[in-house]
Coordinates of C-alpha atoms in Angstrom, one line a residue:
M5 CA -12.1 16.9 18.9
S6 CA -13.5 14.5 21.2
T7 CA -13.1 10.4 21.4
T8 CA -15.6 10.2 24.5
H9 CA -18.4 8.2 22.9
L10 CA -15.6 5.5 21.2
P11 CA -14.7 2.5 23.3
T12 CA -12.1 1.6 25.7
A13 CA -9.4 -0.9 25.2
D14 CA -9.7 -2.9 29.3
P15 CA -7.1 -5.8 28.6
A16 CA -9.1 -8.4 30.3
R17 CA -11.8 -7.4 29.2
T18 CA -10.8 -7.3 25.1
A19 CA -8.9 -10.2 25.6
R20 CA -12.7 -12.1 27.1
L21 CA -14.2 -10.1 23.6
R22 CA -11.6 -11.5 21.4
D23 CA -11.6 -15.0 22.2
A24 CA -15.2 -14.4 22.1
L25 CA -14.6 -12.9 18.0
L26 CA -12.1 -16.5 17.5
R27 CA -15.1 -19.1 19.4
A28 CA -17.8 -17.5 16.3
A29 CA -15.0 -17.4 13.2
F30 CA -15.8 -13.6 12.7
T31 CA -12.3 -14.2 11.1
A32 CA -11.6 -13.1 7.1
D33 CA -12.0 -17.0 6.6
G34 CA -14.8 -17.6 9.1
L35 CA -16.7 -14.5 6.8
L36 CA -15.7 -15.7 3.7
E37 CA -16.9 -18.9 3.9
L38 CA -20.3 -17.8 5.8
L39 CA -21.3 -15.4 3.0
G40 CA -19.7 -17.5 -0.1
A41 CA -17.5 -15.2 -2.1
P42 CA -19.8 -13.6 -4.1
A43 CA -21.2 -12.0 -0.8
Y44 CA -18.0 -11.4 0.7
A45 CA -17.0 -9.2 -2.6
A46 CA -20.1 -7.0 -2.3
L47 CA -19.4 -6.6 1.2
A48 CA -15.9 -5.3 0.8
R49 CA -17.5 -2.7 -2.3
S50 CA -20.1 -1.6 0.9
E51 CA -23.3 -3.4 -0.8
T52 CA -25.0 -4.9 1.9
V53 CA -28.0 -6.9 0.4
P54 CA -26.3 -9.8 -0.3
A55 CA -24.8 -10.2 3.1
L56 CA -28.2 -9.0 4.8
R57 CA -29.5 -12.4 2.7
A58 CA -26.6 -14.4 4.0
T59 CA -27.5 -13.8 7.5
R60 CA -30.9 -14.9 8.4
G61 CA -29.5 -17.4 10.8
D62 CA -29.1 -16.8 14.8
G63 CA -25.8 -18.4 14.7
P64 CA -22.8 -16.3 16.7
L65 CA -21.4 -15.2 13.3
E66 CA -25.0 -13.9 11.9
T67 CA -25.0 -12.1 14.9
L68 CA -21.8 -11.0 14.7
V69 CA -21.8 -10.0 10.9
R70 CA -25.0 -8.2 11.7
L71 CA -24.0 -5.9 14.8
F72 CA -20.5 -4.7 13.8
L73 CA -20.4 -5.1 9.4
L74 CA -24.1 -4.4 9.0
Q75 CA -25.0 -1.6 11.7
Q76 CA -28.3 -3.8 12.2
S77 CA -29.1 -3.9 15.3
V78 CA -29.9 -7.4 17.2
A79 CA -32.1 -8.6 20.2
R80 CA -29.6 -8.5 24.0
A81 CA -30.5 -11.7 24.2
R82 CA -28.9 -12.4 21.0
A83 CA -26.1 -10.3 21.8
A84 CA -24.9 -12.3 24.6
A85 CA -25.1 -15.1 23.2
A86 CA -22.3 -14.6 20.6
L87 CA -20.6 -11.8 23.1
P88 CA -19.7 -11.0 26.6
L89 CA -22.2 -8.8 26.5
E90 CA -21.7 -6.7 29.7
D91 CA -18.0 -6.1 28.9
C92 CA -19.1 -4.7 25.5
L93 CA -21.6 -2.5 26.7
A94 CA -18.9 -1.6 29.8
D95 CA -16.2 -0.2 27.0
G96 CA -18.7 0.4 24.0
W97 CA -17.8 -1.9 21.8
L98 CA -21.7 -2.4 21.9
L99 CA -24.4 0.7 22.8
P100 CA -28.4 0.3 23.7
D101 CA -30.4 1.4 20.9
P102 CA -32.4 4.3 21.2
A103 CA -35.1 2.9 19.9
D104 CA -35.4 -0.4 21.7
A105 CA -34.3 -1.2 25.6
E106 CA -33.9 -4.8 24.1
Q107 CA -31.9 -4.2 21.2
V108 CA -27.7 -3.2 21.4
R109 CA -26.1 -1.7 17.9
A110 CA -22.7 -1.5 17.3
G111 CA -20.7 1.3 18.6
V112 CA -17.8 1.0 16.0
D113 CA -16.9 -0.8 12.8
V114 CA -15.3 -4.1 13.7
R115 CA -13.6 -5.7 9.7
P116 CA -11.6 -8.8 10.2
Y117 CA -8.1 -8.7 8.3
S118 CA -6.1 -11.8 8.0
G119 CA -2.0 -10.7 8.2
P120 CA 0.9 -11.7 6.5
E121 CA 0.7 -15.1 8.4
G122 CA -2.6 -16.3 8.6
Q123 CA -2.9 -13.9 11.3
D124 CA -6.4 -13.3 12.6
W125 CA -6.6 -9.3 13.1
W126 CA -9.0 -7.1 13.7
I127 CA -9.4 -3.3 12.1
V128 CA -11.6 -1.2 14.1
S129 CA -13.4 2.4 12.6
D130 CA -16.0 4.3 12.6
L131 CA -19.1 2.9 11.6
G132 CA -20.3 3.7 8.2
C133 CA -16.5 4.4 7.1
A134 CA -16.2 1.3 4.2
V135 CA -13.7 1.8 2.5
G136 CA -14.9 1.9 -1.5
G137 CA -18.3 2.3 -0.9
A138 CA -20.7 2.9 -3.4
G139 CA -22.8 5.7 -2.1
G140 CA -19.8 8.1 -0.4
I141 CA -19.1 9.1 3.6
G142 CA -22.3 10.4 4.9
G143 CA -23.4 14.6 4.3
D144 CA -22.1 17.4 5.7
S145 CA -24.0 17.3 8.8
G146 CA -21.2 14.2 10.0
G147 CA -21.0 10.4 10.0
P148 CA -22.0 8.5 13.8
A149 CA -23.4 9.9 16.5
G150 CA -22.6 13.6 14.7
V151 CA -18.7 13.6 14.5
P152 CA -18.1 15.9 11.8
R153 CA -16.9 14.2 8.8
S154 CA -13.7 16.0 9.1
E155 CA -12.7 13.5 11.9
L156 CA -14.0 10.3 10.3
V157 CA -11.7 7.0 10.7
L158 CA -11.9 5.6 7.7
G159 CA -11.4 1.7 7.9
V160 CA -9.1 -0.3 6.0
G161 CA -8.9 -0.3 1.8
G162 CA -7.6 -1.2 -1.6
A163 CA -4.8 1.5 -0.6
S164 CA -4.0 0.4 3.2
T165 CA -3.9 -3.5 2.1
T166 CA -1.2 -2.7 -0.9
L167 CA 0.5 -0.6 1.3
A168 CA 1.3 -3.4 3.8
G169 CA 2.3 -5.7 0.5
I170 CA 4.8 -3.7 -0.4
T171 CA 6.4 -2.6 2.8
V172 CA 9.7 -4.3 3.5
R173 CA 9.8 -6.6 6.4
K174 CA 12.9 -7.6 8.0
P175 CA 12.9 -7.2 11.0
V176 CA 13.8 -3.3 12.7
G177 CA 14.6 -1.9 15.7
R178 CA 12.0 0.6 15.4
A179 CA 9.2 1.9 13.1
L180 CA 7.0 4.7 12.5
D181 CA 3.1 4.3 11.0
L182 CA 3.0 8.3 10.4
G183 CA -1.0 9.2 9.6
T184 CA -2.2 6.4 10.9
G185 CA -5.1 6.1 10.7
S186 CA -6.7 3.0 12.2
G187 CA -4.3 1.5 12.3
I188 CA -3.4 -0.7 9.8
Q189 CA 0.2 -0.5 9.2
A190 CA 1.2 0.0 12.9
L191 CA -0.3 -3.6 12.9
H192 CA 2.0 -5.0 10.9
A193 CA 5.0 -3.5 11.9
A194 CA 4.4 -4.7 15.8
G195 CA 5.0 -8.5 13.8
H196 CA 8.7 -7.5 13.1
A197 CA 9.9 -4.3 14.9
D198 CA 10.7 -3.4 18.6
R199 CA 8.8 -0.4 18.6
V200 CA 6.4 1.4 17.0
T201 CA 5.4 4.8 16.8
A202 CA 1.9 5.5 15.4
T203 CA 1.0 9.8 14.8
D204 CA -1.8 11.1 13.5
L205 CA -3.3 14.5 13.2
N206 CA -6.4 13.5 14.6
P207 CA -6.6 12.6 17.8
R208 CA -9.8 10.1 17.1
A209 CA -7.4 8.0 14.5
L210 CA -4.5 7.4 17.4
H211 CA -7.8 5.4 20.1
F212 CA -8.9 4.4 17.1
A213 CA -5.3 2.9 15.8
R214 CA -4.9 2.0 19.5
L215 CA -8.7 -0.2 20.0
T216 CA -7.2 -1.8 16.6
L217 CA -3.8 -2.7 18.0
A218 CA -5.5 -4.0 21.7
L219 CA -8.3 -5.9 19.8
S220 CA -5.8 -7.5 17.5
G221 CA -3.6 -9.0 20.8
A222 CA -0.2 -6.3 19.4
P223 CA 1.4 -4.5 21.8
E224 CA 0.3 -1.1 22.2
P225 CA 2.3 1.2 20.0
D226 CA 3.4 4.7 21.1
L227 CA 1.1 7.1 20.1
R228 CA 1.2 10.6 19.4
Q229 CA -1.3 13.9 17.8
G230 CA 1.1 15.5 15.9
S231 CA 1.1 17.1 11.6
L232 CA 4.1 14.8 9.2
F233 CA 7.2 14.4 11.2
E234 CA 7.0 16.9 13.7
P235 CA 5.8 14.8 16.9
V236 CA 8.7 12.8 16.3
A237 CA 11.2 15.8 16.0
G238 CA 15.1 14.6 16.4
E239 CA 14.1 11.2 16.8
T240 CA 14.7 8.7 13.6
F241 CA 13.8 5.3 12.5
D242 CA 14.3 2.0 10.5
L243 CA 11.1 1.8 8.5
I244 CA 8.8 4.6 8.1
V245 CA 5.3 3.8 6.1
S246 CA 2.7 6.1 5.3
N247 CA -0.7 6.4 3.7
P248 CA -0.6 9.7 3.7
P249 CA -4.1 11.9 3.6
F250 CA -2.8 11.9 -0.3
V251 CA -5.6 14.1 -2.4
I252 CA -4.9 16.4 -4.5
S253 CA -8.4 18.4 -3.8
P254 CA -9.5 22.6 -3.7
G255 CA -9.4 22.4 0.4
A256 CA -9.3 20.3 3.4
R257 CA -12.7 19.1 3.3
L258 CA -11.9 15.9 4.9
T259 CA -8.9 15.3 7.3
Y260 CA -8.3 11.8 6.6
R261 CA -7.6 11.7 2.1
D262 CA -7.4 15.8 2.0
G263 CA -3.8 17.1 3.1
G264 CA -4.8 20.5 3.6
M265 CA -1.7 21.6 1.8
G266 CA -1.0 23.1 -2.4
G267 CA -1.0 20.6 -4.4
D268 CA 1.0 17.4 -4.2
D269 CA 2.7 20.0 -1.8
L270 CA 2.2 16.8 0.6
C271 CA 3.6 14.1 -0.3
R272 CA 6.3 16.5 -1.3
T273 CA 7.3 17.1 2.0
L274 CA 7.2 13.8 3.2
V275 CA 9.9 12.1 1.1
E276 CA 12.0 15.4 1.3
Q277 CA 12.1 15.3 5.3
A278 CA 12.2 11.8 5.5
A279 CA 15.8 11.8 5.0
D280 CA 16.5 13.4 8.0
R281 CA 14.1 10.6 10.2
L282 CA 15.5 7.4 8.8
N283 CA 18.6 5.7 9.8
E284 CA 21.9 4.3 7.6
G285 CA 19.9 1.6 5.6
G286 CA 16.2 2.2 6.9
Y287 CA 13.5 2.1 4.6
C288 CA 10.8 4.9 3.9
Q289 CA 7.5 4.0 2.1
L290 CA 4.6 5.7 1.2
L291 CA 1.2 5.8 -1.4
A292 CA 1.2 9.6 -3.3
N293 CA -0.5 10.9 -5.9
W294 CA 1.3 13.3 -7.9
Q295 CA 0.8 16.2 -10.5
H296 CA 1.1 15.7 -13.9
V297 CA 2.5 19.5 -15.0
E298 CA 1.9 20.5 -18.5
G299 CA 5.2 20.3 -20.0
E300 CA 7.5 18.5 -17.2
D301 CA 8.4 15.3 -17.4
W302 CA 6.8 13.6 -14.1
R303 CA 9.7 11.2 -13.8
E304 CA 11.8 14.1 -13.6
R305 CA 9.9 16.0 -11.2
L306 CA 9.5 13.8 -8.9
S307 CA 12.9 12.5 -8.8
S308 CA 13.6 16.2 -7.7
W309 CA 12.4 15.6 -4.2
V310 CA 14.6 12.7 -3.2
P311 CA 17.0 13.6 -0.5
R312 CA 20.5 13.3 -0.9
G313 CA 21.7 10.4 0.7
C314 CA 19.0 7.8 -0.2
D315 CA 17.9 5.6 -3.2
A316 CA 14.6 5.6 -4.7
W317 CA 12.1 3.3 -6.1
I318 CA 9.3 5.3 -7.5
V319 CA 6.9 3.3 -9.2
Q320 CA 3.5 4.9 -11.3
R321 CA 0.8 2.3 -11.2
E322 CA -2.4 4.0 -12.4
V323 CA -3.1 7.8 -14.3
Q324 CA -5.7 10.1 -14.2
D325 CA -7.1 12.6 -16.4
V326 CA -8.4 15.8 -13.9
A327 CA -12.1 15.3 -14.8
Q328 CA -11.6 11.8 -13.4
Y329 CA -10.0 12.4 -10.2
A330 CA -12.6 15.1 -9.3
E331 CA -15.7 12.7 -10.4
L332 CA -13.7 9.8 -8.1
W333 CA -13.0 12.3 -5.2
L334 CA -16.7 13.9 -5.5
R335 CA -18.1 10.4 -5.2
D336 CA -15.9 9.4 -2.2
A337 CA -17.4 12.5 -0.3
G338 CA -20.7 12.0 -0.7
D339 CA -21.2 15.0 -3.4
H340 CA -23.0 12.9 -6.3
R341 CA -26.0 13.0 -3.7
T342 CA -26.2 16.8 -3.3
S343 CA -28.1 18.8 -5.3
P344 CA -27.4 19.0 -9.0
Q345 CA -26.0 23.0 -8.5
E346 CA -23.7 21.7 -5.5
Y347 CA -22.3 19.2 -7.0
A348 CA -21.6 20.8 -10.1
A349 CA -19.8 23.9 -8.0
R350 CA -17.6 21.4 -6.2
Y351 CA -16.6 20.0 -9.5
D352 CA -16.0 23.5 -11.5
A353 CA -13.6 24.2 -7.9
W354 CA -11.7 20.6 -8.6
L355 CA -11.3 21.8 -12.5
A356 CA -10.6 25.5 -11.3
E357 CA -7.5 24.3 -9.2
F358 CA -5.7 21.9 -11.4
E359 CA -6.3 24.7 -14.3
A360 CA -4.4 27.2 -11.8
R361 CA -2.0 24.3 -11.4
R362 CA -1.7 23.8 -15.1
T363 CA -2.2 20.2 -13.6
K364 CA -3.1 17.4 -16.9
G365 CA -3.5 14.8 -15.7
V366 CA -2.7 12.9 -11.5
G367 CA -0.6 9.7 -11.1
F368 CA -1.0 7.0 -8.4
G369 CA 1.5 4.5 -7.0
W370 CA 4.5 3.8 -4.7
I371 CA 7.1 5.8 -3.5
T372 CA 10.5 4.2 -1.8
L373 CA 13.3 5.2 -0.3
R374 CA 16.3 3.6 1.2
R375 CA 19.0 6.2 3.1
T376 CA 22.9 4.7 1.3
G377 CA 24.7 7.7 2.4
S378 CA 26.0 6.5 -1.4
Q379 CA 27.5 9.3 -3.5
R380 CA 26.1 8.3 -6.8
P381 CA 22.2 7.5 -5.5
S382 CA 19.7 5.0 -7.8
V383 CA 16.8 7.1 -8.5
I384 CA 14.3 5.1 -10.7
A385 CA 11.1 6.4 -11.8
E386 CA 8.8 4.2 -13.8
E387 CA 5.5 3.5 -15.1
W388 CA 4.4 -0.2 -14.3
P389 CA 0.2 -0.3 -14.4
H390 CA 0.3 -4.1 -15.0
P391 CA -0.3 -7.0 -12.7
V392 CA 1.7 -7.5 -9.8
E393 CA 1.9 -10.1 -7.7
Q394 CA 1.7 -9.4 -4.0
P395 CA 2.9 -9.2 -1.4
L396 CA 6.3 -7.3 -3.0
G397 CA 8.2 -6.9 0.1
E398 CA 11.2 -9.3 -0.7
T399 CA 10.7 -7.8 -4.5
V400 CA 11.1 -3.7 -3.0
R401 CA 13.9 -5.6 -0.8
A402 CA 15.5 -7.3 -3.0
H403 CA 15.7 -4.6 -6.0
F404 CA 17.6 -2.4 -3.7
E405 CA 20.1 -5.2 -3.1
R406 CA 20.3 -4.9 -6.8
Q407 CA 21.3 -1.8 -7.3
D408 CA 24.0 -1.9 -4.6
F409 CA 25.6 -4.7 -6.3
L410 CA 25.5 -2.7 -9.6
R411 CA 26.5 0.6 -8.0
T412 CA 29.7 -1.3 -6.7
H413 CA 30.6 -3.4 -10.2
D414 CA 32.2 -2.1 -13.5
D415 CA 32.1 -4.3 -16.4
A416 CA 34.9 -6.3 -15.6
A417 CA 34.0 -7.2 -12.0
L418 CA 30.3 -7.7 -14.1
L419 CA 31.9 -9.9 -16.2
A420 CA 33.5 -11.9 -13.4
T421 CA 30.2 -12.5 -11.5
R422 CA 28.5 -15.6 -11.5
F423 CA 24.7 -15.6 -12.1
R424 CA 21.5 -17.2 -11.7
L425 CA 18.2 -16.5 -13.3
A426 CA 15.5 -15.7 -11.3
D427 CA 12.9 -17.9 -10.6
E428 CA 9.6 -18.8 -12.4
V429 CA 11.2 -17.2 -15.6
V430 CA 10.0 -18.1 -19.0
Q431 CA 11.0 -17.4 -22.5
E432 CA 8.6 -16.0 -25.4
Q433 CA 9.7 -16.1 -29.2
V434 CA 8.0 -14.4 -31.6
G435 CA 7.8 -14.7 -35.1
L436 CA 6.1 -15.7 -38.4
P437 CA 4.9 -19.3 -37.9
G438 CA 7.9 -21.9 -39.8
A439 CA 10.9 -19.1 -39.7
E440 CA 13.9 -19.9 -39.4
D441 CA 14.3 -17.6 -36.2
P442 CA 12.3 -15.5 -34.1
E443 CA 11.8 -12.2 -35.0
H444 CA 12.4 -11.1 -31.2
V445 CA 12.5 -13.3 -27.9
V446 CA 11.5 -12.4 -24.7
L447 CA 11.7 -13.1 -21.4
R448 CA 8.6 -12.7 -18.9
Q449 CA 8.6 -13.2 -14.9
N450 CA 5.8 -15.2 -13.3
R451 CA 6.7 -13.9 -10.1
G452 CA 6.6 -10.3 -8.3
M453 CA 6.6 -7.6 -10.8
R454 CA 5.7 -9.9 -13.6
R455 CA 8.2 -7.8 -16.0
A456 CA 8.7 -8.6 -19.9
T457 CA 11.5 -7.9 -21.6
K458 CA 12.4 -8.0 -25.1
V459 CA 16.6 -10.0 -25.7
D460 CA 18.4 -10.5 -28.4
T461 CA 19.8 -14.4 -29.0
V462 CA 22.7 -13.6 -26.9
G463 CA 21.0 -12.0 -23.8
A464 CA 17.8 -15.0 -24.4
G465 CA 21.2 -17.6 -24.8
F466 CA 23.2 -16.0 -21.8
A467 CA 20.1 -15.6 -19.5
G468 CA 19.0 -19.6 -19.7
V469 CA 22.5 -20.7 -18.8
C470 CA 22.9 -18.9 -16.4
D471 CA 22.8 -21.2 -13.4
G472 CA 25.3 -19.8 -10.7
T473 CA 28.6 -21.8 -11.6
L474 CA 30.0 -19.7 -14.5
P475 CA 31.1 -16.5 -14.7
A476 CA 29.6 -14.1 -17.0
G477 CA 32.4 -14.0 -19.2
R478 CA 33.1 -17.2 -19.7
I479 CA 29.5 -17.9 -20.6
L480 CA 29.7 -15.4 -23.2
D481 CA 33.1 -17.2 -24.8
A482 CA 31.1 -20.0 -24.9
I483 CA 28.4 -18.0 -26.7
A484 CA 30.9 -16.3 -28.9
Q485 CA 31.8 -20.0 -30.6
L486 CA 29.1 -21.1 -31.1
V487 CA 27.5 -18.1 -33.7
D488 CA 31.3 -17.2 -34.9
E489 CA 31.6 -13.7 -33.3
D490 CA 35.1 -12.4 -31.6
P491 CA 34.9 -13.1 -28.1
V492 CA 36.4 -9.7 -27.4
L493 CA 33.4 -7.7 -29.4
L494 CA 31.2 -9.8 -27.3
R495 CA 32.2 -8.9 -24.4
D496 CA 32.4 -5.6 -24.9
R497 CA 28.8 -4.9 -25.9
T498 CA 27.6 -7.0 -23.4
P499 CA 27.6 -6.3 -20.5
E500 CA 24.7 -3.1 -20.8
A501 CA 22.1 -5.8 -20.9
I502 CA 23.2 -8.4 -18.3
R503 CA 23.2 -4.8 -16.3
M504 CA 19.4 -4.2 -16.9
L505 CA 18.3 -7.8 -16.8
V506 CA 19.9 -7.5 -13.0
E507 CA 18.3 -4.2 -12.6
Q508 CA 15.3 -5.9 -14.0
G509 CA 15.4 -9.0 -11.5
F510 CA 15.9 -11.1 -14.1
L511 CA 18.7 -11.8 -13.1
A512 CA 20.4 -12.3 -9.9
P513 CA 24.3 -12.6 -8.3
A514 CA 24.4 -16.2 -7.4
G515 CA 24.3 -16.4 -3.4
S516 CA 22.1 -13.8 -2.9

């Protein structure tokens, strides 16, 4: 695997390039203003015609969009007005156009990306490898400059931003980005970790990660080549993040997506081995695909992966049948543009693989582990396909803190606790018009996971007065008087409902 034709990141010259990008407003906000929302959204789908129409001017921003995002050659004089041309040619960000000595072209894809606090960052990846394009990634003959498709490094996509959004962003000592790709997660981690280690099986990916962090002004991470946890054997971390090659496929044609293990074994191995690489209280967060195996409950199957000493929260966001799944990844590879016979043969190979593994569907979602050492671990696997509000990192952190609370509070301690209603929870009453009482009451969150849950009138009344001033037991005693119910019986039957409201984030202990 070669990195000789990729740009270098000379510190002084890279700083001058970054300054030029900022001056030209080659940023996420600048692109949106120049292109407009429809062309900006189309570009994210790798549809370039709207952006080409929007960049017919000759200003520096139009020039940079044409070079780095649309892969168009531009005149040297035009490039020199937007960039430190000689620096870019010396380091390989730009290359002479072999067809016209008066033109230059981009050597890599440089894509503006907005950090969580509005930082202007840039993600560097292979040309023509934007994620989510309608045509898939190049043919089997190779990507840019004849690079084999198995070595291509993709840029930012929906999976990358999803993982960045769910990651817990508390300050940590050491963070690991396992399977770093173009370095997006390592770039995020550099903002709150003292030391960042980034690993990848593909040496070209490590080079791209170095470019991404250098161009974005972040410290260079500790870059190591190797598979899974092999490059960090014997080391532990406070945070591990991974957007691994989780696609369940027959074979391993594409390094960026195919893990090279059978079925979902790669994701299972990551989960099972994570505990030994986590410090106490540390998080491991990853995206994954998993098989829905005939005759098995997917929740029980994934829960069995969780190592001892770890709490886990597994959220299934989507399920596809095997035909949908195969078609998605055949298009990703560009196989729909091959001959009908070749496409059919590859499609058949995917279905044969699933049949052999008794796989009836494939789930996609998030897996978060936290090392606690508890003898009573909390392992929750649930399906939640509904819209959520990103970023969710704080929601994830709060989920595990609530598990700690529930684990250490029996019913008596629960009734002695003061609770507060979470922010932006609303109550909906459902019933026939004009009826004296509702058929049921729904509490709905407008933030975070945006859950909704049915409660009875006692539960609704209890949640409504939880402002942190009275213990839960005192509130139930007052409700018992209002509804003319035995307070002892009400105290006996209500803790289970309170636990559910705490677990799902509708209630939180006051002061937390």
